[in-house]
Amino acid sequence: MNTPPKLTIAIDGPASSGKGTMARLLAQKLGFSYIDTGALYRVVGLRATEAGLDLRDGPAVGALAAGLALRFGWTSAGLRIYDGEADLSDAIRNEVVGRAASDVAVLPEVRAALLAFQRALGAAGGVVMDGRDIGTVVLKDAGLKIYLDASAEERAGRRFRELRAKGEDVEQKTVLHEIIARDAQDKGRAAAPLLCADDAVVVDSTGRTPEEVLTEVLALVEARS
Ligand code: CDP
């Protein structure tokens, strides 16, 4: 007897809407793999900056992206991202790299270079993949699509606390401006902009704990299984 294919879950939404936390908890609960596609754009942003490239140069940054040896690893320290043997998981988690990621994510050449890799990771099902264009471009046939949102103030507050906990000297006001600018760039770009897929379920995490949001999403999974 053939076992039915496992569900594929796409989660999109703006910066710090709780996508990563929710996707991780959901994958854990369901025994699925979690794939953080933002990490791929962050690595491209980091590597392009290190190489001294102009982040608006599509052909150059696209060629760099196509030449990276990207690979995810699932370890006891959580999901890791590698370029070849280099573990870049910690180096990509800061606001400078976040902004560089959003800059290179505008470039169609970069998006094209990352597409097949993301699709291959989702092909077998049993995955929770989060990003900006998962339900609209990467996994258009996903069995469940969620658009996770929260107010800009709440998202900035979360990001601010995360950065402070890591010892970064930032101001909440600056983080809010940064989040608003990044949302505008992600929603306004021509190539695969952040938008809610027609068949996505909108979930708002404003003022709610991760567990509350997870309960709502698990009920959606239940309904699709
Ligand atoms: O963690 P945070 O929500 O701040 O960002 P992220 O998910 O790590 O993504 C960083 C940047 O990569 C975003 O601002 C997007 O511009 C870009 N991105 C994208 O264009 N498409 C994706 N599927 C994932 C991320």
Short mmCIF file of C-alpha atoms in Angstrom, two decimals, residues 14 99 102-103 105-107 111 132 147 179-196:
data_model
loop_
_atom_site.label_atom_id
_atom_site.label_comp_id
_atom_site.label_asym_id
_atom_site.label_seq_id
_atom_site.Cartn_x
_atom_site.Cartn_y
_atom_site.Cartn_z
CA PRO A 14 6.80 40.25 7.10
CA ARG A 99 19.08 44.65 5.17
CA SER A 102 16.43 42.35 1.48
CA ASP A 103 18.57 44.30 -1.02
CA ALA A 105 16.28 39.63 -2.70
CA VAL A 106 15.06 42.35 -5.09
CA LEU A 107 17.24 40.91 -7.86
CA ARG A 111 15.75 34.66 -6.83
CA ARG A 132 8.18 35.77 1.63
CA TYR A 147 0.25 34.33 5.99
CA ILE A 179 11.39 46.97 9.91
CA ILE A 180 9.07 49.43 8.14
CA ALA A 181 11.72 50.10 5.45
CA ARG A 182 12.38 46.39 4.92
CA ASP A 183 8.62 45.59 4.68
CA ALA A 184 8.22 48.35 2.09
CA GLN A 185 11.10 46.99 0.02
CA ASP A 186 9.90 43.35 0.30
CA LYS A 187 6.29 44.25 -0.60
CA GLY A 188 7.14 46.79 -3.28
CA ARG A 189 9.66 44.86 -5.39
CA ALA A 190 8.69 43.56 -8.83
CA ALA A 191 10.20 40.07 -8.42
CA ALA A 192 8.19 37.80 -6.10
CA PRO A 193 7.02 40.51 -3.72
CA LEU A 194 5.74 39.67 -0.25
CA LEU A 195 2.00 39.25 -0.59
CA CYS A 196 -0.70 37.01 0.78
#
